[in-house]
Amino acid sequence: MSAAVGRRELAEVEPAAWDELLGVLELADAYLLREYVEGAALLDPGRPTFLHLAAPGGHVVFACLVRDVPGGGFDVTTPYGYGGPVAVGEQPPVERFYELYERWCSDRGIVTSFVRFHPLFANHQQAPPPFRVELLAPTIGWRLEAGRELLAG
């Protein structure tokens, strides 16, 4: 798992260990996977960064890109698509995650965060102030029933 387990600290997870952590947490969503985040960095140059907070009641993970800001400092963005901090467990440490995330940003000279949240996880509902959540457009989805797959012909 990550160095955060048992320490209740926000940990940066080594990229090689990220997908394994997601598997353990049963969070193998395409938008969270290492290859997706690293691929996104080719289009939106930044350093792929993988954060994890563990607590007895659950976990919070966050895949993001840390980018240079012209004139100095850094910002954080999520790869294009769906992402944001994702919480799992009966009582995930969401509030503690955001407290530690704010400190993590400050300690690294990060001046702003732009987060695209995941509509299937509804994780925008957990974002506390000073996060300002804005709806840019609706998301549409449909169930693919057996025998009715898009590419079935």
mmCIF file of C-alpha atoms in Angstrom, residues 9-134:
data_model
loop_
_atom_site.group_PDB
_atom_site.id
_atom_site.type_symbol
_atom_site.label_atom_id
_atom_site.label_comp_id
_atom_site.label_asym_id
_atom_site.label_seq_id
_atom_site.Cartn_x
_atom_site.Cartn_y
_atom_site.Cartn_z
ATOM 1 C CA GLU A 9 -0.409 11.609 7.080
ATOM 2 C CA LEU A 10 -0.848 12.687 3.506
ATOM 3 C CA ALA A 11 1.669 10.653 1.542
ATOM 4 C CA GLU A 12 2.962 10.969 -1.987
ATOM 5 C CA VAL A 13 2.733 7.478 -3.439
ATOM 6 C CA GLU A 14 5.454 6.281 -5.781
ATOM 7 C CA PRO A 15 4.020 6.001 -9.298
ATOM 8 C CA ALA A 16 4.984 2.304 -9.498
ATOM 9 C CA ALA A 17 2.802 1.568 -6.431
ATOM 10 C CA TRP A 18 -0.232 3.689 -7.399
ATOM 11 C CA ASP A 19 -2.276 1.204 -9.449
ATOM 12 C CA GLU A 20 -1.697 -1.521 -6.863
ATOM 13 C CA LEU A 21 -3.062 0.812 -4.170
ATOM 14 C CA LEU A 22 -6.115 1.553 -6.327
ATOM 15 C CA GLY A 23 -6.651 -2.191 -6.771
ATOM 16 C CA VAL A 24 -6.522 -2.830 -3.031
ATOM 17 C CA LEU A 25 -9.063 -0.032 -2.523
ATOM 18 C CA GLU A 26 -11.188 -1.350 -5.432
ATOM 19 C CA LEU A 27 -10.851 1.988 -7.249
ATOM 20 C CA ALA A 28 -9.500 0.919 -10.627
ATOM 21 C CA ASP A 29 -11.382 3.696 -12.465
ATOM 22 C CA ALA A 30 -9.691 4.588 -15.763
ATOM 23 C CA TYR A 31 -9.378 8.279 -14.863
ATOM 24 C CA LEU A 32 -7.434 7.456 -11.703
ATOM 25 C CA LEU A 33 -4.914 5.022 -13.183
ATOM 26 C CA ARG A 34 -1.226 5.881 -13.409
ATOM 27 C CA GLU A 35 -1.024 5.523 -17.198
ATOM 28 C CA TYR A 36 -3.971 7.872 -17.688
ATOM 29 C CA VAL A 37 -2.426 10.524 -15.433
ATOM 30 C CA GLU A 38 1.004 10.146 -17.041
ATOM 31 C CA GLY A 39 -0.574 10.316 -20.501
ATOM 32 C CA ALA A 40 -2.432 13.474 -19.522
ATOM 33 C CA ALA A 41 0.908 15.019 -18.551
ATOM 34 C CA LEU A 42 2.009 14.717 -22.182
ATOM 35 C CA LEU A 43 -0.816 17.072 -23.211
ATOM 36 C CA ASP A 44 -0.823 19.287 -20.120
ATOM 37 C CA PRO A 45 2.807 19.310 -18.962
ATOM 38 C CA GLY A 46 3.156 18.728 -15.260
ATOM 39 C CA ARG A 47 4.498 16.232 -12.765
ATOM 40 C CA PRO A 48 2.091 13.340 -12.149
ATOM 41 C CA THR A 49 1.503 13.223 -8.410
ATOM 42 C CA PHE A 50 -0.365 10.586 -6.442
ATOM 43 C CA LEU A 51 -1.597 11.409 -2.921
ATOM 44 C CA HIS A 52 -3.020 9.044 -0.304
ATOM 45 C CA LEU A 53 -4.417 9.473 3.187
ATOM 46 C CA ALA A 54 -5.281 6.378 5.212
ATOM 47 C CA ALA A 55 -7.257 6.211 8.438
ATOM 48 C CA PRO A 56 -9.007 3.435 10.361
ATOM 49 C CA GLY A 57 -12.347 4.368 8.739
ATOM 50 C CA GLY A 58 -11.188 4.602 5.143
ATOM 51 C CA HIS A 59 -8.927 6.210 2.580
ATOM 52 C CA VAL A 60 -8.722 9.240 0.312
ATOM 53 C CA VAL A 61 -6.694 9.141 -2.910
ATOM 54 C CA PHE A 62 -5.976 11.975 -5.321
ATOM 55 C CA ALA A 63 -4.184 11.799 -8.674
ATOM 56 C CA CYS A 64 -3.130 15.188 -10.008
ATOM 57 C CA LEU A 65 -0.583 17.133 -12.033
ATOM 58 C CA VAL A 66 1.712 19.685 -10.407
ATOM 59 C CA ARG A 67 2.624 22.367 -12.936
ATOM 60 C CA ASP A 68 5.022 25.298 -13.005
ATOM 61 C CA VAL A 69 3.392 28.724 -12.900
ATOM 62 C CA PRO A 70 5.031 31.466 -14.999
ATOM 63 C CA GLY A 71 6.882 33.786 -12.660
ATOM 64 C CA GLY A 72 7.382 31.156 -9.963
ATOM 65 C CA GLY A 73 5.362 28.779 -7.870
ATOM 66 C CA PHE A 74 3.171 25.888 -8.892
ATOM 67 C CA ASP A 75 -0.442 24.936 -9.401
ATOM 68 C CA VAL A 76 -2.326 21.658 -9.224
ATOM 69 C CA THR A 77 -4.797 20.417 -11.788
ATOM 70 C CA THR A 78 -6.492 17.136 -12.435
ATOM 71 C CA PRO A 79 -5.994 15.358 -15.735
ATOM 72 C CA TYR A 80 -8.683 16.075 -18.289
ATOM 73 C CA GLY A 81 -11.670 13.875 -17.549
ATOM 74 C CA TYR A 82 -12.996 12.906 -14.161
ATOM 75 C CA GLY A 83 -10.970 12.846 -10.994
ATOM 76 C CA GLY A 84 -10.620 14.792 -7.793
ATOM 77 C CA PRO A 85 -10.030 13.362 -4.346
ATOM 78 C CA VAL A 86 -11.889 10.054 -4.045
ATOM 79 C CA ALA A 87 -12.882 8.672 -0.646
ATOM 80 C CA VAL A 88 -13.607 5.037 0.193
ATOM 81 C CA GLY A 89 -14.564 3.275 3.395
ATOM 82 C CA GLU A 90 -17.205 3.606 6.083
ATOM 83 C CA GLN A 91 -15.732 6.805 7.529
ATOM 84 C CA PRO A 92 -13.069 8.076 5.146
ATOM 85 C CA PRO A 93 -10.906 10.933 6.437
ATOM 86 C CA VAL A 94 -12.220 13.503 3.947
ATOM 87 C CA GLU A 95 -12.065 16.540 6.221
ATOM 88 C CA ARG A 96 -8.571 15.596 7.388
ATOM 89 C CA PHE A 97 -7.507 15.056 3.767
ATOM 90 C CA TYR A 98 -8.467 18.587 2.781
ATOM 91 C CA GLU A 99 -6.704 20.043 5.848
ATOM 92 C CA LEU A 100 -3.519 18.147 5.014
ATOM 93 C CA TYR A 101 -3.857 18.902 1.305
ATOM 94 C CA GLU A 102 -3.983 22.629 2.017
ATOM 95 C CA ARG A 103 -0.813 22.341 4.118
ATOM 96 C CA TRP A 104 0.838 20.127 1.469
ATOM 97 C CA CYS A 105 0.144 22.789 -1.168
ATOM 98 C CA SER A 106 1.434 25.609 1.022
ATOM 99 C CA ASP A 107 4.640 23.718 1.876
ATOM 100 C CA ARG A 108 5.369 23.224 -1.846
ATOM 101 C CA GLY A 109 4.599 26.726 -3.092
ATOM 102 C CA ILE A 110 1.372 25.648 -4.793
ATOM 103 C CA VAL A 111 -0.805 28.710 -5.229
ATOM 104 C CA THR A 112 -4.005 27.274 -6.727
ATOM 105 C CA SER A 113 -5.847 24.037 -7.505
ATOM 106 C CA PHE A 114 -8.183 23.329 -10.410
ATOM 107 C CA VAL A 115 -10.045 20.084 -9.801
ATOM 108 C CA ARG A 116 -12.379 18.234 -12.140
ATOM 109 C CA PHE A 117 -14.560 16.013 -9.979
ATOM 110 C CA HIS A 118 -15.972 12.595 -10.870
ATOM 111 C CA PRO A 119 -19.767 12.519 -11.373
ATOM 112 C CA LEU A 120 -20.036 8.800 -10.582
ATOM 113 C CA PHE A 121 -18.288 9.265 -7.229
ATOM 114 C CA ALA A 122 -20.117 12.573 -6.491
ATOM 115 C CA ASN A 123 -16.917 13.665 -4.750
ATOM 116 C CA HIS A 124 -17.701 17.332 -5.431
ATOM 117 C CA GLN A 125 -20.126 17.106 -2.504
ATOM 118 C CA GLN A 126 -17.227 16.546 -0.111
ATOM 119 C CA ALA A 127 -15.185 19.581 -1.169
ATOM 120 C CA PRO A 128 -15.165 22.115 1.672
ATOM 121 C CA PRO A 129 -14.543 25.853 1.433
ATOM 122 C CA PRO A 130 -12.346 27.376 0.064
ATOM 123 C CA PHE A 131 -13.115 25.024 -2.881
ATOM 124 C CA ARG A 132 -15.702 26.667 -5.091
ATOM 125 C CA VAL A 133 -17.547 24.064 -7.142
ATOM 126 C CA GLU A 134 -19.039 25.187 -10.445
#
